[in-house]
mmCIF file of C-alpha atoms in Angstrom:
data_model
loop_
_atom_site.group_PDB
_atom_site.id
_atom_site.type_symbol
_atom_site.label_atom_id
_atom_site.label_comp_id
_atom_site.label_asym_id
_atom_site.label_seq_id
_atom_site.Cartn_x
_atom_site.Cartn_y
_atom_site.Cartn_z
ATOM 1 C CA MET A 1 62.640 180.631 -92.601
ATOM 2 C CA GLN A 2 62.526 183.256 -89.913
ATOM 3 C CA LYS A 3 63.585 186.806 -90.606
ATOM 4 C CA SER A 4 65.584 189.193 -88.456
ATOM 5 C CA LEU A 5 63.539 191.522 -86.268
ATOM 6 C CA TYR A 6 64.682 195.003 -85.266
ATOM 7 C CA GLY A 7 63.918 196.584 -81.928
ATOM 8 C CA THR A 8 65.016 199.912 -80.571
ATOM 9 C CA ALA A 9 68.372 198.595 -79.309
ATOM 10 C CA VAL A 10 68.366 194.904 -80.223
ATOM 11 C CA VAL A 11 68.312 192.742 -83.309
ATOM 12 C CA LEU A 12 66.636 189.350 -83.068
ATOM 13 C CA ARG A 13 67.939 186.984 -85.714
ATOM 14 C CA PRO A 14 67.552 183.267 -86.311
ATOM 15 C CA ALA A 15 70.010 181.283 -84.205
ATOM 16 C CA THR A 16 72.528 179.126 -86.056
ATOM 17 C CA PRO A 17 74.974 176.427 -84.954
ATOM 18 C CA ALA A 18 77.710 179.101 -85.021
ATOM 19 C CA ASP A 19 75.917 180.802 -82.078
ATOM 20 C CA ILE A 20 76.107 177.750 -79.809
ATOM 21 C CA PRO A 21 79.417 178.628 -78.092
ATOM 22 C CA ALA A 22 78.311 182.188 -77.250
ATOM 23 C CA LEU A 23 74.875 181.058 -76.041
ATOM 24 C CA ALA A 24 76.405 178.231 -73.974
ATOM 25 C CA ALA A 25 78.790 180.741 -72.369
ATOM 26 C CA ILE A 26 75.834 182.941 -71.382
ATOM 27 C CA ARG A 27 73.915 179.924 -70.065
ATOM 28 C CA ALA A 28 76.970 179.020 -67.935
ATOM 29 C CA LYS A 29 76.898 182.341 -66.072
ATOM 30 C CA PRO A 30 75.608 181.699 -62.533
ATOM 31 C CA GLU A 31 72.679 184.137 -62.803
ATOM 32 C CA VAL A 32 71.429 182.427 -65.976
ATOM 33 C CA TYR A 33 72.318 178.871 -65.003
ATOM 34 C CA ALA A 34 70.305 179.221 -61.790
ATOM 35 C CA ARG A 35 67.143 179.753 -63.883
ATOM 36 C CA TRP A 36 67.884 177.694 -67.016
ATOM 37 C CA ARG A 37 70.212 174.967 -65.714
ATOM 38 C CA GLY A 38 71.201 172.419 -68.358
ATOM 39 C CA GLY A 39 73.778 170.001 -67.012
ATOM 40 C CA GLU A 40 77.473 169.798 -67.675
ATOM 41 C CA ASP A 41 77.497 170.056 -71.479
ATOM 42 C CA LEU A 42 75.701 173.337 -72.117
ATOM 43 C CA ALA A 43 76.763 173.411 -75.765
ATOM 44 C CA ALA A 44 74.860 170.154 -76.310
ATOM 45 C CA VAL A 45 71.839 171.523 -74.440
ATOM 46 C CA VAL A 46 71.807 174.714 -76.526
ATOM 47 C CA ALA A 47 72.125 172.622 -79.700
ATOM 48 C CA GLU A 48 69.103 170.557 -78.566
ATOM 49 C CA ASP A 49 67.161 173.764 -77.878
ATOM 50 C CA LEU A 50 67.889 175.053 -81.387
ATOM 51 C CA ALA A 51 66.711 171.773 -82.931
ATOM 52 C CA TYR A 52 63.602 171.322 -80.775
ATOM 53 C CA PRO A 53 60.564 170.802 -83.063
ATOM 54 C CA GLY A 54 58.055 173.622 -82.943
ATOM 55 C CA ASP A 55 60.332 176.055 -81.078
ATOM 56 C CA HIS A 56 61.748 179.087 -82.844
ATOM 57 C CA THR A 57 64.940 180.420 -81.267
ATOM 58 C CA LEU A 58 66.300 183.857 -82.060
ATOM 59 C CA VAL A 59 69.620 185.295 -80.933
ATOM 60 C CA ILE A 60 69.399 188.629 -79.140
ATOM 61 C CA GLU A 61 72.115 190.939 -80.471
ATOM 62 C CA TYR A 62 72.974 194.134 -78.601
ATOM 63 C CA ASP A 63 75.831 196.392 -79.720
ATOM 64 C CA ASP A 64 76.638 193.801 -82.426
ATOM 65 C CA GLU A 65 77.310 191.103 -79.804
ATOM 66 C CA VAL A 66 75.325 188.002 -78.829
ATOM 67 C CA ALA A 67 73.499 189.041 -75.661
ATOM 68 C CA GLY A 68 71.124 186.111 -75.198
ATOM 69 C CA ALA A 69 68.350 184.136 -76.809
ATOM 70 C CA ILE A 70 64.586 184.428 -77.027
ATOM 71 C CA GLN A 71 62.359 181.597 -78.180
ATOM 72 C CA TRP A 72 58.728 181.122 -78.995
ATOM 73 C CA SER A 73 56.293 178.394 -79.855
ATOM 74 C CA ALA A 74 52.593 178.308 -80.525
ATOM 75 C CA GLU A 75 49.505 176.394 -79.522
ATOM 76 C CA THR A 76 47.901 175.742 -82.887
ATOM 77 C CA ASP A 77 44.509 174.374 -81.808
ATOM 78 C CA PRO A 78 42.225 177.133 -83.130
ATOM 79 C CA ASP A 79 40.127 177.138 -79.946
ATOM 80 C CA TYR A 80 43.201 177.782 -77.750
ATOM 81 C CA ARG A 81 45.585 179.491 -80.193
ATOM 82 C CA HIS A 82 48.292 181.593 -78.553
ATOM 83 C CA ALA A 83 52.077 181.953 -78.468
ATOM 84 C CA ASN A 84 54.437 181.458 -75.562
ATOM 85 C CA ILE A 85 57.893 182.932 -75.155
ATOM 86 C CA ASP A 86 60.960 182.526 -72.978
ATOM 87 C CA LEU A 87 64.365 184.175 -72.914
ATOM 88 C CA TYR A 88 67.690 184.582 -71.217
ATOM 89 C CA VAL A 89 69.932 187.622 -71.341
ATOM 90 C CA ASP A 90 73.619 187.958 -70.511
ATOM 91 C CA PRO A 91 73.918 189.474 -67.008
ATOM 92 C CA ALA A 92 76.590 191.812 -68.416
ATOM 93 C CA VAL A 93 73.806 193.780 -70.160
ATOM 94 C CA HIS A 94 71.128 193.582 -67.460
ATOM 95 C CA GLY A 95 69.564 196.932 -66.593
ATOM 96 C CA ARG A 96 69.928 198.375 -70.109
ATOM 97 C CA GLY A 97 66.465 197.528 -71.440
ATOM 98 C CA VAL A 98 67.744 194.641 -73.566
ATOM 99 C CA GLY A 99 65.211 192.153 -72.197
ATOM 100 C CA SER A 100 62.175 194.405 -72.519
ATOM 101 C CA ASP A 101 63.209 195.512 -76.029
ATOM 102 C CA ALA A 102 63.676 191.874 -77.092
ATOM 103 C CA VAL A 103 60.329 190.824 -75.610
ATOM 104 C CA ARG A 104 58.471 193.804 -77.113
ATOM 105 C CA THR A 105 60.056 193.183 -80.529
ATOM 106 C CA LEU A 106 59.165 189.489 -80.569
ATOM 107 C CA VAL A 107 55.636 190.023 -79.229
ATOM 108 C CA ARG A 108 54.956 192.687 -81.875
ATOM 109 C CA HIS A 109 56.096 190.177 -84.529
ATOM 110 C CA LEU A 110 53.873 187.433 -83.094
ATOM 111 C CA ILE A 111 50.857 189.752 -83.110
ATOM 112 C CA ASN A 112 51.393 191.548 -86.404
ATOM 113 C CA ASP A 113 52.987 188.816 -88.522
ATOM 114 C CA HIS A 114 51.554 185.619 -87.020
ATOM 115 C CA GLY A 115 48.137 186.919 -85.972
ATOM 116 C CA HIS A 116 48.366 185.941 -82.309
ATOM 117 C CA HIS A 117 45.945 187.740 -80.032
ATOM 118 C CA ARG A 118 47.535 186.427 -76.800
ATOM 119 C CA VAL A 119 51.095 185.696 -75.674
ATOM 120 C CA VAL A 120 52.116 184.017 -72.401
ATOM 121 C CA ILE A 121 55.302 183.773 -70.366
ATOM 122 C CA ASP A 122 55.946 182.001 -67.060
ATOM 123 C CA PRO A 123 58.845 183.388 -65.008
ATOM 124 C CA ALA A 124 59.800 181.939 -61.650
ATOM 125 C CA ALA A 125 57.580 183.578 -59.036
ATOM 126 C CA ASP A 126 60.655 184.882 -57.206
ATOM 127 C CA ASN A 127 62.255 186.423 -60.320
ATOM 128 C CA ALA A 128 61.254 190.025 -59.611
ATOM 129 C CA ALA A 129 63.516 191.499 -62.317
ATOM 130 C CA ALA A 130 61.970 189.333 -65.049
ATOM 131 C CA ILE A 131 58.443 190.082 -63.831
ATOM 132 C CA ARG A 132 59.191 193.841 -63.934
ATOM 133 C CA CYS A 133 60.676 193.486 -67.430
ATOM 134 C CA TYR A 134 57.606 191.701 -68.784
ATOM 135 C CA GLY A 135 55.273 194.152 -67.061
ATOM 136 C CA LYS A 136 56.963 197.056 -68.895
ATOM 137 C CA VAL A 137 55.966 195.411 -72.175
ATOM 138 C CA GLY A 138 52.340 194.937 -71.108
ATOM 139 C CA PHE A 139 52.238 191.449 -69.591
ATOM 140 C CA ARG A 140 49.902 191.066 -66.626
ATOM 141 C CA PRO A 141 49.968 188.482 -63.861
ATOM 142 C CA VAL A 142 47.376 185.742 -64.278
ATOM 143 C CA GLY A 143 48.212 183.617 -61.262
ATOM 144 C CA ILE A 144 50.718 181.479 -59.457
ATOM 145 C CA MET A 145 51.409 178.025 -60.843
ATOM 146 C CA ARG A 146 52.264 176.163 -57.667
ATOM 147 C CA ARG A 147 55.197 173.770 -57.613
ATOM 148 C CA TYR A 148 55.581 174.326 -61.335
ATOM 149 C CA GLU A 149 59.256 173.583 -61.895
ATOM 150 C CA ARG A 150 61.996 171.697 -60.119
ATOM 151 C CA GLY A 151 64.909 173.898 -59.092
ATOM 152 C CA PRO A 152 68.584 173.034 -58.974
ATOM 153 C CA ASP A 153 68.083 172.229 -55.294
ATOM 154 C CA GLY A 154 65.657 169.429 -56.253
ATOM 155 C CA ALA A 155 62.672 171.183 -54.668
ATOM 156 C CA TRP A 156 59.585 172.299 -56.572
ATOM 157 C CA HIS A 157 59.207 176.060 -57.070
ATOM 158 C CA ASP A 158 56.306 178.289 -58.060
ATOM 159 C CA ALA A 159 56.050 180.216 -61.328
ATOM 160 C CA LEU A 160 53.930 183.209 -62.259
ATOM 161 C CA LEU A 161 51.795 182.828 -65.356
ATOM 162 C CA MET A 162 51.641 186.157 -67.176
ATOM 163 C CA ASP A 163 49.839 186.991 -70.383
ATOM 164 C CA LEU A 164 49.465 189.865 -72.777
ATOM 165 C CA LEU A 165 46.582 190.535 -75.143
ATOM 166 C CA ALA A 166 47.410 192.208 -78.444
ATOM 167 C CA GLU A 167 45.861 195.529 -77.427
ATOM 168 C CA GLU A 168 47.949 195.605 -74.223
ATOM 169 C CA LEU A 169 51.371 195.650 -75.915
ATOM 170 C CA THR A 170 53.204 198.796 -74.884
ATOM 171 C CA ASP A 171 55.275 200.847 -77.261
ATOM 172 C CA ASP A 172 57.277 202.850 -74.734
ATOM 173 C CA THR A 173 60.942 202.827 -75.673
ATOM 174 C CA ARG A 174 62.116 205.318 -73.048
ATOM 175 C CA PRO A 175 64.640 203.761 -70.658
ATOM 176 C CA GLY A 176 62.774 203.017 -67.454
ATOM 177 C CA GLY A 177 59.502 204.135 -69.046
ATOM 178 C CA GLU A 178 56.218 202.967 -67.609
ATOM 179 C CA GLY A 179 54.865 201.954 -70.988
ATOM 180 C CA ARG A 180 51.835 203.032 -72.962
ATOM 181 C CA ALA A 181 49.529 201.109 -75.228
ATOM 182 C CA ALA A 182 50.938 200.695 -78.710
ATOM 183 C CA SER A 183 49.028 202.476 -81.420
ATOM 184 C CA SER A 184 50.465 200.668 -84.432
ATOM 185 C CA GLY A 185 48.174 197.828 -85.337
ATOM 186 C CA ALA A 186 48.081 196.222 -81.891
#
Protein backbone atom coordinates (compact mmCIF):
# COMPACT_ATOMS: atom_id res chain seq x y z
CA MET A 1 0.00 0.00 0.00
CA GLN A 2 1.31 3.40 -0.92
CA LYS A 3 1.57 6.15 1.65
CA SER A 4 0.79 9.84 1.33
CA LEU A 5 3.73 12.06 0.43
CA TYR A 6 4.04 15.68 1.54
CA GLY A 7 5.62 18.39 -0.55
CA THR A 8 5.95 22.06 0.18
CA ALA A 9 2.47 22.91 -1.15
CA VAL A 10 1.04 19.58 -2.30
CA VAL A 11 0.02 16.26 -0.82
CA LEU A 12 0.34 13.18 -3.00
CA ARG A 13 -1.96 10.42 -1.83
CA PRO A 14 -3.03 7.11 -3.31
CA ALA A 15 -5.85 7.57 -5.81
CA THR A 16 -9.14 5.82 -5.05
CA PRO A 17 -12.30 5.20 -7.07
CA ALA A 18 -13.85 8.20 -5.28
CA ASP A 19 -11.31 10.43 -7.11
CA ILE A 20 -12.41 9.34 -10.59
CA PRO A 21 -15.00 12.10 -11.16
CA ALA A 22 -12.59 14.90 -10.16
CA LEU A 23 -9.72 13.44 -12.20
CA ALA A 24 -12.00 12.90 -15.22
CA ALA A 25 -13.14 16.53 -14.97
CA ILE A 26 -9.51 17.70 -15.03
CA ARG A 27 -8.73 15.39 -17.96
CA ALA A 28 -11.70 16.90 -19.84
CA LYS A 29 -10.25 20.42 -19.70
CA PRO A 30 -8.99 21.34 -23.18
CA GLU A 31 -5.40 22.03 -22.06
CA VAL A 32 -5.15 18.59 -20.43
CA TYR A 33 -7.20 16.68 -22.99
CA ALA A 34 -4.93 17.93 -25.77
CA ARG A 35 -1.99 16.11 -24.13
CA TRP A 36 -3.70 13.13 -22.46
CA ARG A 37 -6.75 12.55 -24.69
CA GLY A 38 -8.83 9.54 -23.65
CA GLY A 39 -11.99 9.30 -25.72
CA GLU A 40 -15.54 10.11 -24.80
CA ASP A 41 -15.80 8.31 -21.45
CA LEU A 42 -12.99 9.86 -19.43
CA ALA A 43 -14.26 8.37 -16.17
CA ALA A 44 -13.75 4.89 -17.65
CA VAL A 45 -10.28 5.86 -18.90
CA VAL A 46 -9.26 7.20 -15.49
CA ALA A 47 -10.60 4.03 -13.85
CA GLU A 48 -8.47 1.96 -16.27
CA ASP A 49 -5.43 4.10 -15.43
CA LEU A 50 -5.93 3.50 -11.70
CA ALA A 51 -6.19 -0.26 -12.26
CA TYR A 52 -3.29 -0.58 -14.71
CA PRO A 53 -0.87 -3.27 -13.43
CA GLY A 54 2.51 -1.93 -12.39
CA ASP A 55 1.46 1.74 -12.41
CA HIS A 56 1.11 3.65 -9.16
CA THR A 57 -1.22 6.65 -9.39
CA LEU A 58 -1.28 9.36 -6.76
CA VAL A 59 -3.73 12.25 -6.54
CA ILE A 60 -2.14 15.69 -6.34
CA GLU A 61 -3.92 17.73 -3.67
CA TYR A 62 -3.37 21.49 -3.48
CA ASP A 63 -5.28 23.65 -1.00
CA ASP A 64 -7.22 20.51 0.04
CA GLU A 65 -8.61 20.06 -3.49
CA VAL A 66 -7.83 17.48 -6.18
CA ALA A 67 -5.48 19.30 -8.54
CA GLY A 68 -4.32 16.44 -10.76
CA ALA A 69 -2.62 13.08 -10.78
CA ILE A 70 0.96 11.85 -10.93
CA GLN A 71 1.87 8.27 -11.71
CA TRP A 72 4.99 6.18 -11.73
CA SER A 73 6.16 2.75 -12.74
CA ALA A 74 9.50 1.01 -12.69
CA GLU A 75 11.74 -1.03 -14.92
CA THR A 76 12.69 -3.88 -12.62
CA ASP A 77 15.42 -5.58 -14.68
CA PRO A 78 18.43 -4.96 -12.42
CA ASP A 79 20.66 -4.02 -15.37
CA TYR A 80 18.24 -1.27 -16.50
CA ARG A 81 16.45 -0.40 -13.24
CA HIS A 82 14.86 3.05 -13.19
CA ALA A 83 11.50 4.73 -12.59
CA ASN A 84 9.38 6.72 -15.00
CA ILE A 85 6.76 9.30 -14.14
CA ASP A 86 3.97 11.23 -15.80
CA LEU A 87 1.43 13.75 -14.56
CA TYR A 88 -1.35 16.15 -15.36
CA VAL A 89 -2.32 19.22 -13.39
CA ASP A 90 -5.54 21.23 -13.44
CA PRO A 91 -4.95 24.36 -15.57
CA ALA A 92 -6.68 26.37 -12.83
CA VAL A 93 -3.54 25.97 -10.68
CA HIS A 94 -0.89 26.29 -13.41
CA GLY A 95 1.86 28.77 -12.60
CA ARG A 96 1.75 28.16 -8.83
CA GLY A 97 4.53 25.57 -8.59
CA VAL A 98 2.10 22.67 -8.13
CA GLY A 99 3.64 20.58 -10.91
CA SER A 100 7.25 21.06 -9.85
CA ASP A 101 6.40 20.43 -6.18
CA ALA A 102 4.53 17.23 -7.11
CA VAL A 103 7.38 16.01 -9.34
CA ARG A 104 10.06 16.85 -6.75
CA THR A 105 8.07 15.13 -3.99
CA LEU A 106 7.53 11.95 -5.99
CA VAL A 107 11.11 11.81 -7.30
CA ARG A 108 12.49 12.22 -3.76
CA HIS A 109 10.28 9.29 -2.68
CA LEU A 110 11.45 7.14 -5.60
CA ILE A 111 15.09 7.84 -4.77
CA ASN A 112 14.97 7.68 -0.98
CA ASP A 113 12.30 5.02 -0.41
CA HIS A 114 12.58 2.84 -3.53
CA GLY A 115 16.32 3.18 -4.17
CA HIS A 116 16.07 4.44 -7.75
CA HIS A 117 19.17 6.17 -9.04
CA ARG A 118 17.49 7.44 -12.25
CA VAL A 119 14.03 8.74 -13.13
CA VAL A 120 12.75 9.54 -16.64
CA ILE A 121 9.89 11.56 -18.08
CA ASP A 122 8.93 12.17 -21.71
CA PRO A 123 6.94 15.36 -22.35
CA ALA A 124 5.81 16.36 -25.82
CA ALA A 125 8.70 18.21 -27.45
CA ASP A 126 6.49 21.28 -27.93
CA ASN A 127 5.31 21.39 -24.29
CA ALA A 128 7.62 24.18 -23.15
CA ALA A 129 5.83 24.69 -19.80
CA ALA A 130 6.23 21.03 -18.82
CA ILE A 131 9.88 20.99 -19.91
CA ARG A 132 10.56 24.10 -17.77
CA CYS A 133 8.75 22.51 -14.82
CA TYR A 134 10.81 19.32 -14.99
CA GLY A 135 14.03 21.29 -15.47
CA LYS A 136 13.37 23.16 -12.19
CA VAL A 137 13.40 19.81 -10.41
CA GLY A 138 16.68 18.71 -12.02
CA PHE A 139 15.62 16.79 -15.13
CA ARG A 140 17.90 17.23 -18.13
CA PRO A 141 17.13 16.72 -21.80
CA VAL A 142 18.48 13.47 -23.20
CA GLY A 143 17.19 13.72 -26.75
CA ILE A 144 14.24 13.92 -29.06
CA MET A 145 12.21 10.78 -29.60
CA ARG A 146 11.01 11.33 -33.14
CA ARG A 147 7.42 10.56 -34.06
CA TYR A 148 6.94 9.15 -30.58
CA GLU A 149 3.22 9.59 -30.03
CA ARG A 150 0.14 10.06 -32.16
CA GLY A 151 -1.66 13.33 -31.51
CA PRO A 152 -5.36 14.04 -31.59
CA ASP A 153 -4.88 15.19 -35.18
CA GLY A 154 -3.74 11.66 -36.14
CA ALA A 155 -0.20 12.78 -36.94
CA TRP A 156 2.90 11.54 -35.15
CA HIS A 157 4.60 14.04 -32.82
CA ASP A 158 8.02 14.20 -31.19
CA ALA A 159 8.68 13.86 -27.46
CA LEU A 160 11.66 14.92 -25.39
CA LEU A 161 13.23 12.23 -23.24
CA MET A 162 14.43 13.78 -19.99
CA ASP A 163 16.13 12.08 -17.08
CA LEU A 164 17.33 12.90 -13.61
CA LEU A 165 20.03 11.14 -11.63
CA ALA A 166 19.60 10.98 -7.87
CA GLU A 167 22.34 13.52 -7.20
CA GLU A 168 20.72 16.02 -9.60
CA LEU A 169 17.42 16.38 -7.71
CA THR A 170 16.97 20.00 -6.71
CA ASP A 171 15.60 21.06 -3.37
CA ASP A 172 14.71 24.65 -4.21
CA THR A 173 11.22 25.44 -2.96
CA ARG A 174 11.28 29.17 -3.73
CA PRO A 175 8.58 30.13 -6.24
CA GLY A 176 10.31 30.59 -9.57
CA GLY A 177 13.62 29.44 -8.06
CA GLU A 178 16.35 28.13 -10.30
CA GLY A 179 16.93 25.08 -8.14
CA ARG A 180 19.96 23.79 -6.30
CA ALA A 181 21.19 20.29 -5.68
CA ALA A 182 19.43 18.63 -2.78
CA SER A 183 21.62 17.89 0.19
CA SER A 184 19.36 15.42 1.98
CA GLY A 185 20.36 11.93 0.97
CA ALA A 186 20.15 12.49 -2.78
